[in-house]
Amino acid sequence: MTDPSAASADADSSARDIELDTAALRVLAHPLRLNVLSLLRERGPSTAGRIAGELGINPGAASYHLRRLAAGGLIVEEPGRGTGRERWWRSAHRQSIHDPAAASGAEREAGLGYTHAVALAAADRLRRSAQELPRIAGEWLDVITYSDFLLRLTPADVHRMRAEIFEVIERYRADGGESEGAVPVALQLQAFPVPGTARPPAGDE
């Protein structure tokens, strides 16, 4: 899985992806921290004050989460910008990758916290998108979609479908971005059992 904002809008950001280790998973096990990182990947370098205004949080909280992300090697200071107390930060990677199926031990436990934070961050992004709808340009309103489908699938079906969808996303990532009028687009992909339907039998949890 990837975090909510896979693609970076900043041409100077590294094109490298990062496979999240246990330490990085723990750093990112916070939805607000994920949203801060996503904002840097979408909009490019920014400061604590600007991020605070965008996410509706206080600058102290933004500064704290930026320091945690920096300590985890996920963001770096933007050279040549900022003076005195104003520090500019940028994402160190294009996207974060975590494969729960390949994790074990401490990494698997940390991955559960990260996955939980990803879901909460995605929900917050969806909420902010809905609030902005009245101010969206008409041509974008014609293509925006908030779709919800109910399918009956096995884990193997979901694995195969996920791989096919990711192939399509990679194709658009490779081909897009240069067209006039292109802006960062958040594509959310969620696939999960309907709550209450895939729990282990009582006593096995």
PDB file of C-alpha atoms in Angstrom:
ATOM      1  CA  MET A   1       0.000   0.000   0.000  1.00  0.00           C
ATOM      2  CA  THR A   2       1.034   3.594  -0.408  1.00  0.00           C
ATOM      3  CA  ASP A   3       0.267   6.630   1.671  1.00  0.00           C
ATOM      4  CA  PRO A   4      -2.504   9.031   0.667  1.00  0.00           C
ATOM      5  CA  SER A   5      -0.361  11.151  -1.609  1.00  0.00           C
ATOM      6  CA  ALA A   6       1.834   9.040  -3.812  1.00  0.00           C
ATOM      7  CA  ALA A   7       2.903  11.585  -6.420  1.00  0.00           C
ATOM      8  CA  SER A   8       4.953  14.664  -5.678  1.00  0.00           C
ATOM      9  CA  ALA A   9       4.105  17.979  -7.333  1.00  0.00           C
ATOM     10  CA  ASP A  10       7.602  19.293  -6.643  1.00  0.00           C
ATOM     11  CA  ALA A  11       9.965  18.721  -9.549  1.00  0.00           C
ATOM     12  CA  ASP A  12      12.945  19.040  -7.189  1.00  0.00           C
ATOM     13  CA  SER A  13      11.750  16.249  -4.901  1.00  0.00           C
ATOM     14  CA  SER A  14      13.542  12.945  -5.267  1.00  0.00           C
ATOM     15  CA  ALA A  15      11.851  10.544  -7.678  1.00  0.00           C
ATOM     16  CA  ARG A  16      12.884   7.675  -5.407  1.00  0.00           C
ATOM     17  CA  ASP A  17      10.297   5.735  -3.473  1.00  0.00           C
ATOM     18  CA  ILE A  18      10.936   4.642   0.095  1.00  0.00           C
ATOM     19  CA  GLU A  19      10.151   1.197   1.494  1.00  0.00           C
ATOM     20  CA  LEU A  20       9.022   1.979   5.017  1.00  0.00           C
ATOM     21  CA  ASP A  21      10.921   0.182   7.775  1.00  0.00           C
ATOM     22  CA  THR A  22       9.686  -0.254  11.335  1.00  0.00           C
ATOM     23  CA  ALA A  23      11.008   3.134  12.488  1.00  0.00           C
ATOM     24  CA  ALA A  24       9.435   5.002   9.556  1.00  0.00           C
ATOM     25  CA  LEU A  25       6.128   3.166  10.030  1.00  0.00           C
ATOM     26  CA  ARG A  26       6.027   4.356  13.629  1.00  0.00           C
ATOM     27  CA  VAL A  27       6.762   7.935  12.591  1.00  0.00           C
ATOM     28  CA  LEU A  28       3.897   7.823  10.099  1.00  0.00           C
ATOM     29  CA  ALA A  29       1.402   6.164  12.460  1.00  0.00           C
ATOM     30  CA  HIS A  30      -0.354   9.513  12.902  1.00  0.00           C
ATOM     31  CA  PRO A  31      -2.975  10.802  10.437  1.00  0.00           C
ATOM     32  CA  LEU A  32      -2.029  14.457  10.849  1.00  0.00           C
ATOM     33  CA  ARG A  33       1.631  13.667  10.203  1.00  0.00           C
ATOM     34  CA  LEU A  34       0.610  11.820   7.041  1.00  0.00           C
ATOM     35  CA  ASN A  35      -1.385  14.857   5.933  1.00  0.00           C
ATOM     36  CA  VAL A  36       1.621  17.123   6.515  1.00  0.00           C
ATOM     37  CA  LEU A  37       3.797  14.833   4.394  1.00  0.00           C
ATOM     38  CA  SER A  38       1.101  14.618   1.722  1.00  0.00           C
ATOM     39  CA  LEU A  39       0.873  18.398   1.545  1.00  0.00           C
ATOM     40  CA  LEU A  40       4.613  18.697   0.940  1.00  0.00           C
ATOM     41  CA  ARG A  41       4.407  16.082  -1.807  1.00  0.00           C
ATOM     42  CA  GLU A  42       1.447  17.783  -3.471  1.00  0.00           C
ATOM     43  CA  ARG A  43       2.413  21.446  -3.196  1.00  0.00           C
ATOM     44  CA  GLY A  44       6.191  21.394  -2.852  1.00  0.00           C
ATOM     45  CA  PRO A  45       8.320  23.026  -0.145  1.00  0.00           C
ATOM     46  CA  SER A  46       6.541  24.834   2.663  1.00  0.00           C
ATOM     47  CA  THR A  47       6.877  26.157   6.203  1.00  0.00           C
ATOM     48  CA  ALA A  48       5.179  25.275   9.471  1.00  0.00           C
ATOM     49  CA  GLY A  49       3.079  28.442   9.283  1.00  0.00           C
ATOM     50  CA  ARG A  50       1.850  27.744   5.762  1.00  0.00           C
ATOM     51  CA  ILE A  51       1.073  24.112   6.563  1.00  0.00           C
ATOM     52  CA  ALA A  52      -0.774  25.129   9.709  1.00  0.00           C
ATOM     53  CA  GLY A  53      -2.985  27.490   7.696  1.00  0.00           C
ATOM     54  CA  GLU A  54      -3.696  24.864   5.057  1.00  0.00           C
ATOM     55  CA  LEU A  55      -4.605  22.094   7.509  1.00  0.00           C
ATOM     56  CA  GLY A  56      -6.320  24.279  10.102  1.00  0.00           C
ATOM     57  CA  ILE A  57      -3.915  23.472  12.947  1.00  0.00           C
ATOM     58  CA  ASN A  58      -1.708  25.668  15.106  1.00  0.00           C
ATOM     59  CA  PRO A  59       1.864  26.386  13.930  1.00  0.00           C
ATOM     60  CA  GLY A  60       3.324  24.681  16.994  1.00  0.00           C
ATOM     61  CA  ALA A  61       1.664  21.390  16.062  1.00  0.00           C
ATOM     62  CA  ALA A  62       2.785  21.741  12.450  1.00  0.00           C
ATOM     63  CA  SER A  63       6.357  22.418  13.573  1.00  0.00           C
ATOM     64  CA  TYR A  64       6.306  19.378  15.870  1.00  0.00           C
ATOM     65  CA  HIS A  65       5.142  17.027  13.132  1.00  0.00           C
ATOM     66  CA  LEU A  66       7.687  18.457  10.688  1.00  0.00           C
ATOM     67  CA  ARG A  67      10.469  17.747  13.190  1.00  0.00           C
ATOM     68  CA  ARG A  68       9.265  14.174  13.637  1.00  0.00           C
ATOM     69  CA  LEU A  69       9.142  13.643   9.868  1.00  0.00           C
ATOM     70  CA  ALA A  70      12.630  15.094   9.520  1.00  0.00           C
ATOM     71  CA  ALA A  71      13.983  12.868  12.295  1.00  0.00           C
ATOM     72  CA  GLY A  72      12.564   9.890  10.412  1.00  0.00           C
ATOM     73  CA  GLY A  73      14.320  10.925   7.180  1.00  0.00           C
ATOM     74  CA  LEU A  74      11.034  11.513   5.362  1.00  0.00           C
ATOM     75  CA  ILE A  75      11.516  15.242   4.771  1.00  0.00           C
ATOM     76  CA  VAL A  76      14.569  17.503   4.497  1.00  0.00           C
ATOM     77  CA  GLU A  77      15.166  21.227   4.741  1.00  0.00           C
ATOM     78  CA  GLU A  78      14.940  23.150   1.464  1.00  0.00           C
ATOM     79  CA  PRO A  79      18.366  24.719   0.885  1.00  0.00           C
ATOM     80  CA  GLY A  80      18.604  28.440   0.245  1.00  0.00           C
ATOM     81  CA  ARG A  81      15.171  29.307   1.578  1.00  0.00           C
ATOM     82  CA  GLY A  82      14.029  30.687   4.881  1.00  0.00           C
ATOM     83  CA  THR A  83      15.614  33.078   7.299  1.00  0.00           C
ATOM     84  CA  GLY A  84      15.931  32.989  11.053  1.00  0.00           C
ATOM     85  CA  ARG A  85      12.994  31.135  12.554  1.00  0.00           C
ATOM     86  CA  GLU A  86      11.312  30.358   9.206  1.00  0.00           C
ATOM     87  CA  ARG A  87      12.404  26.940   7.942  1.00  0.00           C
ATOM     88  CA  TRP A  88      11.320  25.496   4.611  1.00  0.00           C
ATOM     89  CA  TRP A  89      10.836  21.747   4.229  1.00  0.00           C
ATOM     90  CA  ARG A  90      10.328  19.391   1.313  1.00  0.00           C
ATOM     91  CA  SER A  91       9.567  15.702   0.914  1.00  0.00           C
ATOM     92  CA  ALA A  92      12.615  13.466   0.545  1.00  0.00           C
ATOM     93  CA  HIS A  93      10.773  10.878  -1.554  1.00  0.00           C
ATOM     94  CA  ARG A  94       8.062  10.614  -4.183  1.00  0.00           C
ATOM     95  CA  GLN A  95       5.992   8.057  -2.275  1.00  0.00           C
ATOM     96  CA  SER A  96       6.070   5.719   0.701  1.00  0.00           C
ATOM     97  CA  ILE A  97       5.512   1.998   0.189  1.00  0.00           C
ATOM     98  CA  HIS A  98       4.522  -0.649   2.701  1.00  0.00           C
ATOM     99  CA  ASP A  99       3.607  -4.240   1.853  1.00  0.00           C
ATOM    100  CA  PRO A 100       1.817  -5.803   4.839  1.00  0.00           C
ATOM    101  CA  ALA A 101       2.146  -9.277   3.327  1.00  0.00           C
ATOM    102  CA  ALA A 102       5.956  -9.039   3.421  1.00  0.00           C
ATOM    103  CA  ALA A 103       6.121  -7.705   6.983  1.00  0.00           C
ATOM    104  CA  SER A 104       6.729  -9.741  10.106  1.00  0.00           C
ATOM    105  CA  GLY A 105       7.276  -9.210  13.804  1.00  0.00           C
ATOM    106  CA  ALA A 106       7.734  -5.627  14.957  1.00  0.00           C
ATOM    107  CA  GLU A 107       7.311  -4.294  11.411  1.00  0.00           C
ATOM    108  CA  ARG A 108       3.933  -5.973  11.057  1.00  0.00           C
ATOM    109  CA  GLU A 109       2.763  -4.494  14.371  1.00  0.00           C
ATOM    110  CA  ALA A 110       4.009  -1.026  13.367  1.00  0.00           C
ATOM    111  CA  GLY A 111       2.340  -1.503   9.995  1.00  0.00           C
ATOM    112  CA  LEU A 112      -1.063  -1.880  11.657  1.00  0.00           C
ATOM    113  CA  GLY A 113      -0.670   1.546  13.250  1.00  0.00           C
ATOM    114  CA  TYR A 114       0.437   3.021   9.935  1.00  0.00           C
ATOM    115  CA  THR A 115      -2.489   1.448   8.053  1.00  0.00           C
ATOM    116  CA  HIS A 116      -4.912   2.828  10.635  1.00  0.00           C
ATOM    117  CA  ALA A 117      -3.406   6.305  10.229  1.00  0.00           C
ATOM    118  CA  VAL A 118      -3.598   6.049   6.416  1.00  0.00           C
ATOM    119  CA  ALA A 119      -7.321   5.284   6.615  1.00  0.00           C
ATOM    120  CA  LEU A 120      -7.961   8.218   8.973  1.00  0.00           C
ATOM    121  CA  ALA A 121      -5.877  10.588   6.844  1.00  0.00           C
ATOM    122  CA  ALA A 122      -7.767   9.516   3.717  1.00  0.00           C
ATOM    123  CA  ALA A 123     -11.080  10.166   5.478  1.00  0.00           C
ATOM    124  CA  ASP A 124      -9.896  13.640   6.484  1.00  0.00           C
ATOM    125  CA  ARG A 125      -8.812  14.420   2.929  1.00  0.00           C
ATOM    126  CA  LEU A 126     -12.214  13.296   1.639  1.00  0.00           C
ATOM    127  CA  ARG A 127     -13.928  15.570   4.175  1.00  0.00           C
ATOM    128  CA  ARG A 128     -11.815  18.578   3.134  1.00  0.00           C
ATOM    129  CA  SER A 129     -12.513  17.834  -0.524  1.00  0.00           C
ATOM    130  CA  ALA A 130     -16.263  17.780   0.129  1.00  0.00           C
ATOM    131  CA  GLN A 131     -16.077  21.122   1.927  1.00  0.00           C
ATOM    132  CA  GLU A 132     -14.326  22.653  -1.082  1.00  0.00           C
ATOM    133  CA  LEU A 133     -16.857  21.415  -3.652  1.00  0.00           C
ATOM    134  CA  PRO A 134     -18.826  24.714  -3.842  1.00  0.00           C
ATOM    135  CA  ARG A 135     -15.638  26.488  -4.932  1.00  0.00           C
ATOM    136  CA  ILE A 136     -14.451  23.938  -7.520  1.00  0.00           C
ATOM    137  CA  ALA A 137     -14.333  24.980 -11.184  1.00  0.00           C
ATOM    138  CA  GLY A 138     -17.139  23.574 -13.333  1.00  0.00           C
ATOM    139  CA  GLU A 139     -14.902  21.481 -15.584  1.00  0.00           C
ATOM    140  CA  TRP A 140     -13.576  19.664 -12.528  1.00  0.00           C
ATOM    141  CA  LEU A 141     -17.072  19.130 -11.137  1.00  0.00           C
ATOM    142  CA  ASP A 142     -17.878  17.230 -14.340  1.00  0.00           C
ATOM    143  CA  VAL A 143     -15.190  14.612 -13.632  1.00  0.00           C
ATOM    144  CA  ILE A 144     -14.890  14.413  -9.852  1.00  0.00           C
ATOM    145  CA  THR A 145     -16.144  11.089  -8.529  1.00  0.00           C
ATOM    146  CA  TYR A 146     -16.929   9.820  -5.053  1.00  0.00           C
ATOM    147  CA  SER A 147     -17.819   6.258  -5.946  1.00  0.00           C
ATOM    148  CA  ASP A 148     -18.713   3.377  -3.656  1.00  0.00           C
ATOM    149  CA  PHE A 149     -19.097  -0.194  -4.914  1.00  0.00           C
ATOM    150  CA  LEU A 150     -20.090  -3.353  -3.070  1.00  0.00           C
ATOM    151  CA  LEU A 151     -18.411  -6.513  -4.425  1.00  0.00           C
ATOM    152  CA  ARG A 152     -18.215 -10.099  -3.181  1.00  0.00           C
ATOM    153  CA  LEU A 153     -14.531 -11.053  -3.336  1.00  0.00           C
ATOM    154  CA  THR A 154     -11.940 -13.328  -1.761  1.00  0.00           C
ATOM    155  CA  PRO A 155      -8.554 -12.020  -0.541  1.00  0.00           C
ATOM    156  CA  ALA A 156      -7.032 -13.425  -3.740  1.00  0.00           C
ATOM    157  CA  ASP A 157      -9.580 -11.488  -5.829  1.00  0.00           C
ATOM    158  CA  VAL A 158      -8.714  -8.264  -4.009  1.00  0.00           C
ATOM    159  CA  HIS A 159      -4.993  -8.898  -4.479  1.00  0.00           C
ATOM    160  CA  ARG A 160      -5.434  -9.411  -8.229  1.00  0.00           C
ATOM    161  CA  MET A 161      -7.741  -6.413  -8.652  1.00  0.00           C
ATOM    162  CA  ARG A 162      -5.386  -4.179  -6.648  1.00  0.00           C
ATOM    163  CA  ALA A 163      -2.454  -5.142  -8.874  1.00  0.00           C
ATOM    164  CA  GLU A 164      -4.449  -4.355 -12.025  1.00  0.00           C
ATOM    165  CA  ILE A 165      -5.565  -0.965 -10.694  1.00  0.00           C
ATOM    166  CA  PHE A 166      -2.017  -0.081  -9.650  1.00  0.00           C
ATOM    167  CA  GLU A 167      -0.839  -0.841 -13.202  1.00  0.00           C
ATOM    168  CA  VAL A 168      -3.341   1.700 -14.562  1.00  0.00           C
ATOM    169  CA  ILE A 169      -2.241   4.287 -11.985  1.00  0.00           C
ATOM    170  CA  GLU A 170       1.422   3.817 -12.917  1.00  0.00           C
ATOM    171  CA  ARG A 171       0.571   4.336 -16.596  1.00  0.00           C
ATOM    172  CA  TYR A 172      -1.154   7.642 -15.886  1.00  0.00           C
ATOM    173  CA  ARG A 173       1.679   8.698 -13.600  1.00  0.00           C
ATOM    174  CA  ALA A 174       4.211   8.055 -16.362  1.00  0.00           C
ATOM    175  CA  ASP A 175       2.164   9.740 -19.114  1.00  0.00           C
ATOM    176  CA  GLY A 176       0.499  12.611 -17.268  1.00  0.00           C
ATOM    177  CA  GLY A 177       1.435  15.818 -15.531  1.00  0.00           C
ATOM    178  CA  GLU A 178       2.659  17.789 -18.531  1.00  0.00           C
ATOM    179  CA  SER A 179      -0.705  18.742 -20.024  1.00  0.00           C
ATOM    180  CA  GLU A 180      -1.935  22.309 -19.709  1.00  0.00           C
ATOM    181  CA  GLY A 181      -4.306  22.620 -16.782  1.00  0.00           C
ATOM    182  CA  ALA A 182      -2.938  19.582 -14.958  1.00  0.00           C
ATOM    183  CA  VAL A 183      -3.093  19.846 -11.158  1.00  0.00           C
ATOM    184  CA  PRO A 184      -2.295  17.331  -8.406  1.00  0.00           C
ATOM    185  CA  VAL A 185      -5.195  14.868  -8.217  1.00  0.00           C
ATOM    186  CA  ALA A 186      -5.725  12.698  -5.139  1.00  0.00           C
ATOM    187  CA  LEU A 187      -6.848   9.229  -6.201  1.00  0.00           C
ATOM    188  CA  GLN A 188      -8.031   7.273  -3.193  1.00  0.00           C
ATOM    189  CA  LEU A 189      -8.281   3.513  -3.421  1.00  0.00           C
ATOM    190  CA  GLN A 190      -9.893   1.628  -0.582  1.00  0.00           C
ATOM    191  CA  ALA A 191     -10.704  -2.065  -0.545  1.00  0.00           C
ATOM    192  CA  PHE A 192     -11.790  -3.627   2.733  1.00  0.00           C
ATOM    193  CA  PRO A 193     -14.301  -6.183   4.011  1.00  0.00           C
ATOM    194  CA  VAL A 194     -17.589  -4.632   5.057  1.00  0.00           C
ATOM    195  CA  PRO A 195     -17.132  -4.041   8.804  1.00  0.00           C
ATOM    196  CA  GLY A 196     -18.144  -7.066  10.838  1.00  0.00           C
ATOM    197  CA  THR A 197     -17.929  -9.597   8.009  1.00  0.00           C
ATOM    198  CA  ALA A 198     -14.306 -10.810   8.133  1.00  0.00           C
ATOM    199  CA  ARG A 199     -13.560 -11.093  11.834  1.00  0.00           C
ATOM    200  CA  PRO A 200     -12.119 -14.350  13.154  1.00  0.00           C
ATOM    201  CA  PRO A 201     -14.496 -16.502  15.176  1.00  0.00           C
ATOM    202  CA  ALA A 202     -14.902 -15.561  18.820  1.00  0.00           C
ATOM    203  CA  GLY A 203     -12.039 -17.004  20.838  1.00  0.00           C
ATOM    204  CA  ASP A 204      -9.595 -16.862  17.893  1.00  0.00           C
ATOM    205  CA  GLU A 205      -9.025 -13.096  18.082  1.00  0.00           C
TER     206      GLU A 205
END
